[in-house]
PDB file of C-alpha atoms (C1' of nucleotides) in Angstrom:
ATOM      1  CA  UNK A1367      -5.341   1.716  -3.244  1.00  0.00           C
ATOM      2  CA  UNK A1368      -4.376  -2.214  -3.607  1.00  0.00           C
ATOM      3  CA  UNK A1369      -4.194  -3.609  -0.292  1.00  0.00           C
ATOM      4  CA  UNK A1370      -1.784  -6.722   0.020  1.00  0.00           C
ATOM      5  CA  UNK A1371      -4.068  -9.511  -1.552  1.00  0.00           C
ATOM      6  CA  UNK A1372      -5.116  -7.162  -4.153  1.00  0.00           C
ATOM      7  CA  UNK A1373      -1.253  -7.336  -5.131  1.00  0.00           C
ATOM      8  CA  UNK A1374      -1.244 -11.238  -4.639  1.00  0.00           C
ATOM      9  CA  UNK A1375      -4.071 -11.544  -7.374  1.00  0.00           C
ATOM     10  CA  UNK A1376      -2.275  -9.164  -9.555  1.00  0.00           C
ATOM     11  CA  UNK A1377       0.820 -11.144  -9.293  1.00  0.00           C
ATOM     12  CA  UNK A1378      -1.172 -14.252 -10.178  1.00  0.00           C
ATOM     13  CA  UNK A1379      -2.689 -13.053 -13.103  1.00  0.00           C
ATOM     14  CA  UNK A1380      -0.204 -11.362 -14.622  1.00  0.00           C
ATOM     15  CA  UNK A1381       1.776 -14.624 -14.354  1.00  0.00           C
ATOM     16  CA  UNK A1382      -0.906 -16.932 -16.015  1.00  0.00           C
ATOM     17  CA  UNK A1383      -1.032 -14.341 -18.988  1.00  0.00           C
ATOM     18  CA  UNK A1384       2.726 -13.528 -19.090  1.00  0.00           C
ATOM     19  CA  UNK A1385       5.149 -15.952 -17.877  1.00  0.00           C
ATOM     20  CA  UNK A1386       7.092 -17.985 -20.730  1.00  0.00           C
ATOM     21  CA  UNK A1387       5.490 -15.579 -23.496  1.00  0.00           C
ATOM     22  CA  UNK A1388       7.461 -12.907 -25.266  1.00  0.00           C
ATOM     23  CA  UNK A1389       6.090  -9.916 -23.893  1.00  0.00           C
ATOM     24  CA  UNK A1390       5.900  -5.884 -25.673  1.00  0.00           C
ATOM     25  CA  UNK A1391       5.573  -3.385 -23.552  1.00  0.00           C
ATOM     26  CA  UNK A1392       4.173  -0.090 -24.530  1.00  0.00           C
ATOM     27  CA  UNK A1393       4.599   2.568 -22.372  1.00  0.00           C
ATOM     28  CA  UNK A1394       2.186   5.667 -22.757  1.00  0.00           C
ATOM     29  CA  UNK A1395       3.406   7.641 -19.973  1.00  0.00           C
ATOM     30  CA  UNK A1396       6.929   7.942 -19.255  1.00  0.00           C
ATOM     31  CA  UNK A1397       6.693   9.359 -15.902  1.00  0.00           C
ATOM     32  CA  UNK A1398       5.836   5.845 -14.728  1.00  0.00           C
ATOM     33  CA  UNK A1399       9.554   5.130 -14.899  1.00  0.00           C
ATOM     34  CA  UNK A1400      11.821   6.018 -12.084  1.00  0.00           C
ATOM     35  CA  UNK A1401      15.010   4.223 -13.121  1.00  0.00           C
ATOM     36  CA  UNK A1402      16.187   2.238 -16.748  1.00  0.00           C
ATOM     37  CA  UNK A1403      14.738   2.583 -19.699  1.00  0.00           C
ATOM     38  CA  UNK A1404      11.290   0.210 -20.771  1.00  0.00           C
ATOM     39  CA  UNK A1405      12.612  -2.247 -23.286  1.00  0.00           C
ATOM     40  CA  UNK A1406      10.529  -3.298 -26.316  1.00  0.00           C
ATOM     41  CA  UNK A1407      10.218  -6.421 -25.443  1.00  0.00           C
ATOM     42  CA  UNK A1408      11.148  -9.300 -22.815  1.00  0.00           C
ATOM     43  CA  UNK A1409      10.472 -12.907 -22.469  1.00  0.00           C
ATOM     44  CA  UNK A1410       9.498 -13.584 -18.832  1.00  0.00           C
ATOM     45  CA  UNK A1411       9.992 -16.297 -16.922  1.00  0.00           C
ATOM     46  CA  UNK A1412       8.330 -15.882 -13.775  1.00  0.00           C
ATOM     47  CA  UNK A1413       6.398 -13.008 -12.183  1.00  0.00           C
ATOM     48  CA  UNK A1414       7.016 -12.372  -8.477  1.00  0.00           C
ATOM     49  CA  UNK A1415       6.232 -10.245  -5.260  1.00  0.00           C
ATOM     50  CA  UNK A1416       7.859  -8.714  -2.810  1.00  0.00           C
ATOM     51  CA  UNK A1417       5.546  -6.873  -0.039  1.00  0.00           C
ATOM     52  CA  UNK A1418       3.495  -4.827  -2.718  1.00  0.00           C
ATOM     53  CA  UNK A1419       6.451  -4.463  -5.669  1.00  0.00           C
ATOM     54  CA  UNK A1420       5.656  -6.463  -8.109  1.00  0.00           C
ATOM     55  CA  UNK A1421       8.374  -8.079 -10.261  1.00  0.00           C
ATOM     56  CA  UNK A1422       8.245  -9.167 -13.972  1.00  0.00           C
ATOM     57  CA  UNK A1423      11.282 -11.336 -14.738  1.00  0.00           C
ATOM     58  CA  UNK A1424      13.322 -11.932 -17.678  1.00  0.00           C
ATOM     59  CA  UNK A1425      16.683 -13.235 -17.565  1.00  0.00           C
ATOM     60  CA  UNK A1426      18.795 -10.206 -17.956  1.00  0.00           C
ATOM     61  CA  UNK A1427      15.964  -7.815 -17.072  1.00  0.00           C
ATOM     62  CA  UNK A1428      12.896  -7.036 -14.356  1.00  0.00           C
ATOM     63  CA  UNK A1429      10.950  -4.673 -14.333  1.00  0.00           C
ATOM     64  CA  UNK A1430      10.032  -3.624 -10.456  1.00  0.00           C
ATOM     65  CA  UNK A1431       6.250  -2.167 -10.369  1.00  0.00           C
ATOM     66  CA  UNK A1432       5.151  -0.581  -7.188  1.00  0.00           C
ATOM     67  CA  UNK A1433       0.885   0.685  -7.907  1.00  0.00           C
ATOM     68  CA  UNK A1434       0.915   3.177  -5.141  1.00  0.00           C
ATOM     69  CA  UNK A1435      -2.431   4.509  -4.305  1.00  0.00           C
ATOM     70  CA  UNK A1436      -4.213   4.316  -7.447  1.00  0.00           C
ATOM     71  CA  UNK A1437      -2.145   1.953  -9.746  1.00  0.00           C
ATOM     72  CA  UNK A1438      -4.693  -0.766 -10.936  1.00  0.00           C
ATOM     73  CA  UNK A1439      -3.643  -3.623 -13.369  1.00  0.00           C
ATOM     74  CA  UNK A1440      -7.017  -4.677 -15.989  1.00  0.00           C
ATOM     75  CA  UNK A1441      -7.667  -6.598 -18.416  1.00  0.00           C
ATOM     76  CA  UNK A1442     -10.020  -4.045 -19.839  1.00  0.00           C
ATOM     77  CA  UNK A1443      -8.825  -0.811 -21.286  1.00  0.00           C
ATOM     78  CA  UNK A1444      -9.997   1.924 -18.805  1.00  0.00           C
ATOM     79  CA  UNK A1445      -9.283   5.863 -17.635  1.00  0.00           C
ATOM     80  CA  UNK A1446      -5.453   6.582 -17.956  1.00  0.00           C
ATOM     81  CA  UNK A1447      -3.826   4.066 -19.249  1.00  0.00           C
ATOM     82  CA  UNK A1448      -0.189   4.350 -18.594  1.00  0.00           C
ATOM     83  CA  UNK A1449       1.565   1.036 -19.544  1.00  0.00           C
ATOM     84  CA  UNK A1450       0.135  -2.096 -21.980  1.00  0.00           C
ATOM     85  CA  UNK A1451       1.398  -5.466 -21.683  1.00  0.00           C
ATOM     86  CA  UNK A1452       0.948  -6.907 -25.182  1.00  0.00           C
ATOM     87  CA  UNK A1453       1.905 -10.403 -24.582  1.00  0.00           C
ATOM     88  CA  UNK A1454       2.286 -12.946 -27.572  1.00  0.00           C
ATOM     89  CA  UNK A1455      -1.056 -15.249 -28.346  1.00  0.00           C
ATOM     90  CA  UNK A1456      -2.695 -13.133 -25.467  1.00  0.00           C
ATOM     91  CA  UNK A1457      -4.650 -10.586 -25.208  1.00  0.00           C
ATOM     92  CA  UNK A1458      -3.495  -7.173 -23.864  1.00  0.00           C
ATOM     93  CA  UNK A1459      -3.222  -6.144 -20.197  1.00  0.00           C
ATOM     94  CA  UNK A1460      -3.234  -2.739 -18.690  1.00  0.00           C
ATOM     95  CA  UNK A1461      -2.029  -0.532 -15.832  1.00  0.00           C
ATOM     96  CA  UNK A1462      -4.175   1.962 -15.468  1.00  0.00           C
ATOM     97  CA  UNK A1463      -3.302   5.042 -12.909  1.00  0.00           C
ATOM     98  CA  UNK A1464      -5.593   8.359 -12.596  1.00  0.00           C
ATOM     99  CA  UNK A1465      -3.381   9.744 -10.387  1.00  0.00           C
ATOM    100  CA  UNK A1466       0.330   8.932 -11.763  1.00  0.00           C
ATOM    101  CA  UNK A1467       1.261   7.633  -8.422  1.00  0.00           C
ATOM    102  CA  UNK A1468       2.287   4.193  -9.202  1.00  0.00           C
ATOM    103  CA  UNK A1469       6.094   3.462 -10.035  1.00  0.00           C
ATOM    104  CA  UNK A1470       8.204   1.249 -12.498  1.00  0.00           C
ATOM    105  CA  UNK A1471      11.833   0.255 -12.222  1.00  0.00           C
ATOM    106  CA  UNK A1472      13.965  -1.523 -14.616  1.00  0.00           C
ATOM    107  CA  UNK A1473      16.631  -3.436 -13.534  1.00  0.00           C
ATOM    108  CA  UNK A1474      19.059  -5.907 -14.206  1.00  0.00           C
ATOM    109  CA  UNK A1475      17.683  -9.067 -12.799  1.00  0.00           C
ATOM    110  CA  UNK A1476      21.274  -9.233 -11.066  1.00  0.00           C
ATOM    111  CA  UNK A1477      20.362  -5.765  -9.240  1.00  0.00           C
ATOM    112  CA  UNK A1478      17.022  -7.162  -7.779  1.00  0.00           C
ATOM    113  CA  UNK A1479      18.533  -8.092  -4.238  1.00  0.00           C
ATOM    114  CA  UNK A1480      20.302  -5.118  -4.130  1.00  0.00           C
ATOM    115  CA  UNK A1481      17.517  -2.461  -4.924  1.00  0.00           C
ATOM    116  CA  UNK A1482      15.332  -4.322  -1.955  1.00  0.00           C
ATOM    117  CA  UNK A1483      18.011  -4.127   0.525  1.00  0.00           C
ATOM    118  CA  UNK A1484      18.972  -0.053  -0.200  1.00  0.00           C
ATOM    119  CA  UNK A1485      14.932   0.400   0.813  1.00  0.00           C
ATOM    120  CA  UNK A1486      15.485  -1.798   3.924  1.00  0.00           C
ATOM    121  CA  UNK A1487      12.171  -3.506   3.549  1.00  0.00           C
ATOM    122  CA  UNK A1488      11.094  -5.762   6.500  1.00  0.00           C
ATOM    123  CA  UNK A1489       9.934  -9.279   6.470  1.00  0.00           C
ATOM    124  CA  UNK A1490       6.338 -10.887   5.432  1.00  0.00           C
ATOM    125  CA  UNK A1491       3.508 -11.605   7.868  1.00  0.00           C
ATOM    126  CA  UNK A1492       1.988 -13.133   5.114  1.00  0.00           C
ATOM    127  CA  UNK A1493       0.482 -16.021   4.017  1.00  0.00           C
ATOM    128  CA  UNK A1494       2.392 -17.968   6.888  1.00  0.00           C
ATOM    129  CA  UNK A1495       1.424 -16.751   9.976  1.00  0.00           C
ATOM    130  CA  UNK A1496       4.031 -15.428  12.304  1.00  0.00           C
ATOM    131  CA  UNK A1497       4.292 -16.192  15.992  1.00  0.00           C
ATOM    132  CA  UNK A1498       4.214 -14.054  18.991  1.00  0.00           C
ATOM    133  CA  UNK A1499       8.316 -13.998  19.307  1.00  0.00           C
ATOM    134  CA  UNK A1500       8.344 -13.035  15.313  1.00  0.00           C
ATOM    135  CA  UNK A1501       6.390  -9.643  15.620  1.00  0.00           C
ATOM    136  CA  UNK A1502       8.352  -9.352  19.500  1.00  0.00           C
ATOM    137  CA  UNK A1503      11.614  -9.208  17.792  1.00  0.00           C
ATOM    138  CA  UNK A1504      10.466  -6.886  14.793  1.00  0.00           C
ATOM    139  CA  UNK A1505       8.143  -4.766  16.619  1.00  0.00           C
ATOM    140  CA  UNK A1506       8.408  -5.161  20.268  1.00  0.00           C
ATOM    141  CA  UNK A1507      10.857  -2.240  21.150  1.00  0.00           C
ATOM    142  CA  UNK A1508       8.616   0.215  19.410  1.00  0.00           C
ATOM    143  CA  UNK A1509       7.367   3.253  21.335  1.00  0.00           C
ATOM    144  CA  UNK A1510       5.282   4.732  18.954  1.00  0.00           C
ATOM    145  CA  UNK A1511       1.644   3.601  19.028  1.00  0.00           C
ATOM    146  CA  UNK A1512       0.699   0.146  17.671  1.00  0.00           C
ATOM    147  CA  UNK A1513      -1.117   1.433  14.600  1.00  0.00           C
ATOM    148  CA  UNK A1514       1.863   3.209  12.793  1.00  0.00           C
ATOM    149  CA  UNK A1515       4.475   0.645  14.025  1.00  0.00           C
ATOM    150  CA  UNK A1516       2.494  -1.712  11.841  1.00  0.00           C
ATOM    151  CA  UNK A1517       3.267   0.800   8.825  1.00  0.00           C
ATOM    152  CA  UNK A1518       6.688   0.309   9.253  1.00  0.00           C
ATOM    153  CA  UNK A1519       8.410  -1.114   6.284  1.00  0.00           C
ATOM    154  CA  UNK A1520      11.544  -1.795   7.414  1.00  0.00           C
ATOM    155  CA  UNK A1521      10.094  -3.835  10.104  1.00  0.00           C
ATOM    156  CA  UNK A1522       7.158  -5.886   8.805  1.00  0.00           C
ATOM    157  CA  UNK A1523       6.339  -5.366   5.041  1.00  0.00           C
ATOM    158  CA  UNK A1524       3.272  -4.858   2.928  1.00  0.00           C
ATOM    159  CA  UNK A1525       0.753  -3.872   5.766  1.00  0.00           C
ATOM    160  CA  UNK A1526      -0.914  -0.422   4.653  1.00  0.00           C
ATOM    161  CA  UNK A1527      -3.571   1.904   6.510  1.00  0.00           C
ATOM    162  CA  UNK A1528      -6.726  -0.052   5.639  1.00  0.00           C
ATOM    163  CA  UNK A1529      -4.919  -3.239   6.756  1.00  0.00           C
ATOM    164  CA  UNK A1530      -3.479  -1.102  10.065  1.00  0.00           C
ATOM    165  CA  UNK A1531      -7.218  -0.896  11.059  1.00  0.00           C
ATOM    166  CA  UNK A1532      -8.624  -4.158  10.192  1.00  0.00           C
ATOM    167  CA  UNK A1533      -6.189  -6.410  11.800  1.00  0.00           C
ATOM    168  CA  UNK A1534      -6.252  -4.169  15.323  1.00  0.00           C
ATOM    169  CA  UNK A1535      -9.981  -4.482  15.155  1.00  0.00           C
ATOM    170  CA  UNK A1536     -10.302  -8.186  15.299  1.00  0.00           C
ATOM    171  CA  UNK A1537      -7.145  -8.539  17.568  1.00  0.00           C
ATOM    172  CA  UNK A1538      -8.901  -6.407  19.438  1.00  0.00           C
ATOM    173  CA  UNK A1539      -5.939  -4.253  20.359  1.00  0.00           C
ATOM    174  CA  UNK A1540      -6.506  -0.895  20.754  1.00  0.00           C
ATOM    175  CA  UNK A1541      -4.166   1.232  18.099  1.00  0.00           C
ATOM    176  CA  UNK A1542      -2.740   3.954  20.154  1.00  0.00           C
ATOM    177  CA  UNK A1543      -0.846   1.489  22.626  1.00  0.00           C
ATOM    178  CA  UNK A1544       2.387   1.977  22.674  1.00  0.00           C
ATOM    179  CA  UNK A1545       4.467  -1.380  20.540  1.00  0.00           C
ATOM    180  CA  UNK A1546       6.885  -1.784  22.902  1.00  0.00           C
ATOM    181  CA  UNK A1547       3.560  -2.714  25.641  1.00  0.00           C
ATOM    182  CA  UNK A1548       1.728  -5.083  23.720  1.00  0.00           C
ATOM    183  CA  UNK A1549       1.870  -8.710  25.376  1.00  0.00           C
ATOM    184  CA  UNK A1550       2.642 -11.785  23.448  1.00  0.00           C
ATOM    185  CA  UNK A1551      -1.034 -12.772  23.479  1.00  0.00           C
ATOM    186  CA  UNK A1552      -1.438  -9.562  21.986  1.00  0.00           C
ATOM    187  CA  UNK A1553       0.747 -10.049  19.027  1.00  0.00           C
ATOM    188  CA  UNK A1554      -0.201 -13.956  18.630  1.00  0.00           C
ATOM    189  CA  UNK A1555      -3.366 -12.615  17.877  1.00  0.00           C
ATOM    190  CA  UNK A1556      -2.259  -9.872  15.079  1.00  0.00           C
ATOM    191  CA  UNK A1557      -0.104 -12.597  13.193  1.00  0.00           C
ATOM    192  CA  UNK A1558      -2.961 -14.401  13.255  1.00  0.00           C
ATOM    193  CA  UNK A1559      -5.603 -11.501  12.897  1.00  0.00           C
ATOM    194  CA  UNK A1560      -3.198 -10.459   9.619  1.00  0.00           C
ATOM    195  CA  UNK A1561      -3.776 -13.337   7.669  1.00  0.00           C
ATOM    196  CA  UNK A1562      -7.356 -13.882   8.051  1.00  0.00           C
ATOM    197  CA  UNK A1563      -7.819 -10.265   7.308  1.00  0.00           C
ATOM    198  CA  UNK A1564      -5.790 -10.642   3.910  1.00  0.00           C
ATOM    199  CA  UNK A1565      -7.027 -14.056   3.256  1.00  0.00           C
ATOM    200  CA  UNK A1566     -10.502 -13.234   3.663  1.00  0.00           C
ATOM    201  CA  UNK A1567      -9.527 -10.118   0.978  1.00  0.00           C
ATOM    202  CA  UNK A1568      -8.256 -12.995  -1.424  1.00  0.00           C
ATOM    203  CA  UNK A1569     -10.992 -14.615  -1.146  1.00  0.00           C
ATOM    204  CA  UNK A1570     -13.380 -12.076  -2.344  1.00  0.00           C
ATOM    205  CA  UNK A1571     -11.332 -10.395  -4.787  1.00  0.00           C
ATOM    206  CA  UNK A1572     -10.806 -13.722  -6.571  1.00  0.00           C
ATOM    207  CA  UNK A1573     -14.475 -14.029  -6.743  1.00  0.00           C
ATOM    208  CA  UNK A1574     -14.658 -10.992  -8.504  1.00  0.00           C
ATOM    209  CA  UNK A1575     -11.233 -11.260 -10.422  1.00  0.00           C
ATOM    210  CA  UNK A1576      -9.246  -7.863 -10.177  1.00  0.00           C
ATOM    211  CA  UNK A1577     -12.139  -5.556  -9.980  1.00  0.00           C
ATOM    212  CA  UNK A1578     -10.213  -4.147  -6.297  1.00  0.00           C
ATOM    213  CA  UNK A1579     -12.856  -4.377  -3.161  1.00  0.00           C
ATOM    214  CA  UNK A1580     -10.878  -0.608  -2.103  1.00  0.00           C
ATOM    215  CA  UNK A1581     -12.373   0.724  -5.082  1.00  0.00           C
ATOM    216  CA  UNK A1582     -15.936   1.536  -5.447  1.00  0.00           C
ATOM    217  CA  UNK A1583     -18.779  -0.576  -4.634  1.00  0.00           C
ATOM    218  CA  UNK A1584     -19.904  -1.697  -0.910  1.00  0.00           C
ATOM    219  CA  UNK A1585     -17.332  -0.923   1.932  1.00  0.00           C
ATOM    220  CA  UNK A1586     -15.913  -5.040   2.134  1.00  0.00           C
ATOM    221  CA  UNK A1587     -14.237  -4.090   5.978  1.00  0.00           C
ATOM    222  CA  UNK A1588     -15.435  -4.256   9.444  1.00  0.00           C
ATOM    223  CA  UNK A1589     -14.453  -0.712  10.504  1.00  0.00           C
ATOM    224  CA  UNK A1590     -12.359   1.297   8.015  1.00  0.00           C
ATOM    225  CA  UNK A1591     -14.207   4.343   6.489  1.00  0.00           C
ATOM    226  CA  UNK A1592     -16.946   3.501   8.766  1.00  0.00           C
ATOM    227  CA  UNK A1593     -16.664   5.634  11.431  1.00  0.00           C
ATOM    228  CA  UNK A1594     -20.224   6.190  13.351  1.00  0.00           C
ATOM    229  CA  UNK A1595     -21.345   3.056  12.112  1.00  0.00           C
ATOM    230  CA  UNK A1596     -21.920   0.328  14.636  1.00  0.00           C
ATOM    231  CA  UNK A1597     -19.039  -2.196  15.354  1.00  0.00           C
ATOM    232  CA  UNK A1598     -20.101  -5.427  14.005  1.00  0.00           C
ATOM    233  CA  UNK A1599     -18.989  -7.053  17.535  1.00  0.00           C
ATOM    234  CA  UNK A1600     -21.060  -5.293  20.092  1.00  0.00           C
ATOM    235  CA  UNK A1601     -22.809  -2.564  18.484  1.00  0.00           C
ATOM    236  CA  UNK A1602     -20.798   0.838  19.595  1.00  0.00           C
ATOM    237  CA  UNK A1603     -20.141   3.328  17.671  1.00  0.00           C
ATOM    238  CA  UNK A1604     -16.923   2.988  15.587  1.00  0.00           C
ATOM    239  CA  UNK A1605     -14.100   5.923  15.961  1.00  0.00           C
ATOM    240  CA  UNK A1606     -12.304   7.961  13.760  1.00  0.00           C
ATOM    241  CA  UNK A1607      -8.835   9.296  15.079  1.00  0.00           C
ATOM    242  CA  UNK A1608      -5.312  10.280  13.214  1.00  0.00           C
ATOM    243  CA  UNK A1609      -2.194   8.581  13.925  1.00  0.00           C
ATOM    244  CA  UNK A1610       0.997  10.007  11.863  1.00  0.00           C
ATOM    245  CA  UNK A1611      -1.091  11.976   9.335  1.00  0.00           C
ATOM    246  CA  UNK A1612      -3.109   8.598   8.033  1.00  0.00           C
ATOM    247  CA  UNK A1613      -6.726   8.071   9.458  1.00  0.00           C
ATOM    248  CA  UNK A1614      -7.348   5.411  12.097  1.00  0.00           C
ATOM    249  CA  UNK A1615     -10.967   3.794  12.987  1.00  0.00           C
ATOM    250  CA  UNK A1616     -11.522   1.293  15.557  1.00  0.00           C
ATOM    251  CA  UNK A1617     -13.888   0.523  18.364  1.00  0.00           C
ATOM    252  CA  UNK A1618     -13.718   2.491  21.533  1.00  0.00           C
ATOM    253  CA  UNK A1619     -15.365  -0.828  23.793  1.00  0.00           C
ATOM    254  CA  UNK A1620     -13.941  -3.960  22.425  1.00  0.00           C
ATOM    255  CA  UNK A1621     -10.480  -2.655  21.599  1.00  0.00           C
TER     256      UNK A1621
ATOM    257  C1'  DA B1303     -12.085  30.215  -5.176  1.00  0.00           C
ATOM    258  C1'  DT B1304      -9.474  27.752  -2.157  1.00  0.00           C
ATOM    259  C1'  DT B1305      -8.593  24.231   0.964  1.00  0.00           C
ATOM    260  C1'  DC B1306      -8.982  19.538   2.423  1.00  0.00           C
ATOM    261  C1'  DG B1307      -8.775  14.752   2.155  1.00  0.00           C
ATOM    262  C1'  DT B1308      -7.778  10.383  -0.319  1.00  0.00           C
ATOM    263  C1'  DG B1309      -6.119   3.746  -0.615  1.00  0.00           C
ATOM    264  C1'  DT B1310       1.220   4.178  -0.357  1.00  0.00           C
ATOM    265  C1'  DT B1311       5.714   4.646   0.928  1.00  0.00           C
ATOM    266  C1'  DT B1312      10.063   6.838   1.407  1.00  0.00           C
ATOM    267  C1'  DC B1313      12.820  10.469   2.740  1.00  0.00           C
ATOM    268  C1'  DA B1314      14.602  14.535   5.207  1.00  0.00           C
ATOM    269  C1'  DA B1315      14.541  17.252   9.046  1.00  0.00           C
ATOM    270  C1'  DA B1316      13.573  18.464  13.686  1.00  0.00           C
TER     271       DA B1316
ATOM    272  C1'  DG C 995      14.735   6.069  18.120  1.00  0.00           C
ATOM    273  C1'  DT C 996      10.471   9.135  17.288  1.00  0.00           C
ATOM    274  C1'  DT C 997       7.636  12.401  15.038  1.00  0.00           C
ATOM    275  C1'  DT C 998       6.413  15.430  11.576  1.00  0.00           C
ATOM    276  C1'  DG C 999       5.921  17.089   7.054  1.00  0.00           C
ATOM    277  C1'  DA C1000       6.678  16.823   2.234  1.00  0.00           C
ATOM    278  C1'  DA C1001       6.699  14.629  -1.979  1.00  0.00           C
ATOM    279  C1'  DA C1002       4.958  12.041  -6.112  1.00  0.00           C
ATOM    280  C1'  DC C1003      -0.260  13.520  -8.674  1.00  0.00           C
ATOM    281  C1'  DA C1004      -5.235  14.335  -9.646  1.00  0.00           C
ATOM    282  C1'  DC C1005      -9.729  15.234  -8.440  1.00  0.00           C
ATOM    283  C1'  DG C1006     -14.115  15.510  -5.933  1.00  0.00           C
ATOM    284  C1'  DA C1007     -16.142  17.614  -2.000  1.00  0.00           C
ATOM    285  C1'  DA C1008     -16.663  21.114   1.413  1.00  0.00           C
TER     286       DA C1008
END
DNA sequence: ATTCGTGTTTCAAA
DNA sequence: GTTTGAAACACGAA
């Protein structure tokens, strides 16, 4: 569910309501956990990101917290609840999950590095933006079409379907070209394409402070989910197609 | 009743 | 290196 920015604005609010507090955690659903054990307690001391894991630090601990699909961080108490923050002098803060996707490790802080380098995970393309030669040397000798070379991990981190979409639309790069034939220009325009897309989803989802834009309410993007509709460009009628299983939608005239 | 599709990502197998 | 399917899980819609 949480596209990039909705992780960002997790990240920053769990660090203005946890970081230098003595924090209880109390798990009500141990399936969450994938490795360690959930300790009582911690006092953290910074709360970080890395593509869409989030990381709550302590000195000797962290606890690694990937939301999946449908992991959602709240203040408010709502649907399945599967882990409470309960920091001191603050009020509570949830992680909610209907599904039981989302994922918590616990690690020594010293085994941080180490756990992101056995998943291989690629570089940012956000909030600097990369250049042309950046996304050349990361994604350039990739046959597969455009879309799912974006969804590689171990290339370029923390893009996900929705984003896939959004940032071919306005590059206006159509998403079953091959990678490896995208020109410079081409790619220019996606570093650049990917952080307006994500900072425009900041943007909004700070206005409305962690209520998640993915999740209910008005569609916020220009052509996921809305195939049929027309493009907001030049009118046509936006596409639906499947690339690798995951569902694709662009525009068939300016793409 | 059963199947399908759903925001994520990794992994194994072909 | 690519492509595909499965897996984690739950639920609403067809």
């Amino acid at each position: 569910m949480p596209e990039l920015a909705e992780v960002e604005l997790a990240r920053r609010v769990l660090r203005d309501r946890l970081v230098d507090r003595e924090v209880g955690f109390r798990l009500l659903d141990p399936r969450l956990v994938r490795a360690g054990e959930v300790p009582a307690a911690l006092t953290v001391t910074a709360v970080l990101r890395r593509a869409k894991y989030l990381l709550v630090v302590s000195q000797r601990e962290t606890l690694v917290l990937h939301l999946r699909m449908t992991g959602r961080l709240s203040g408010a108490e709502a649907g399945r609840v599967v882990l409470v923050f309960e920091p001191s002098g603050g009020p509570p803060f949830y992680l909610e999950d209907p599904r039981r996707l989302a994922e918590l490790w616990v690690l020594p802080s010293s085994e941080v590095e180490g756990f992101f380098t056995a998943r291989s995970l690629g570089d940012a393309p956000w909030p600097e933006v990369r250049p042309a030669a950046w996304w050349l040397e990361r994604l350039g000798g990739v046959r597969s079409p455009v879309k799912i070379a974006l969804l590689r991990q171990d290339r370029v981190a923390g893009l996900g379907n929705i984003a896939a979409s959004e940032v071919l639309w306005r590059a206006r790069v159509p998403p079953m070209r091959p990678a490896r034939e995208l020109s410079p220009a081409e790619w220019e325009a996606i570093g650049r394409h990917t952080v307006a897309h994500l900072d425009r989803l900041l943007d909004v989802e700070v206005g409305l402070d962690l209520t998640y834009v993915t999740r209910g309410g008005p569609n916020p993007f220009s052509v996921y989910g809305r195939a049929g509709a027309p493009c907001p460009r030049c009118g046509t009628a936006v596409a639906r197609g499947v690339h690798g299983g995951r569902s694709t939608f662009w525009c068939p005239r300016c793409q």
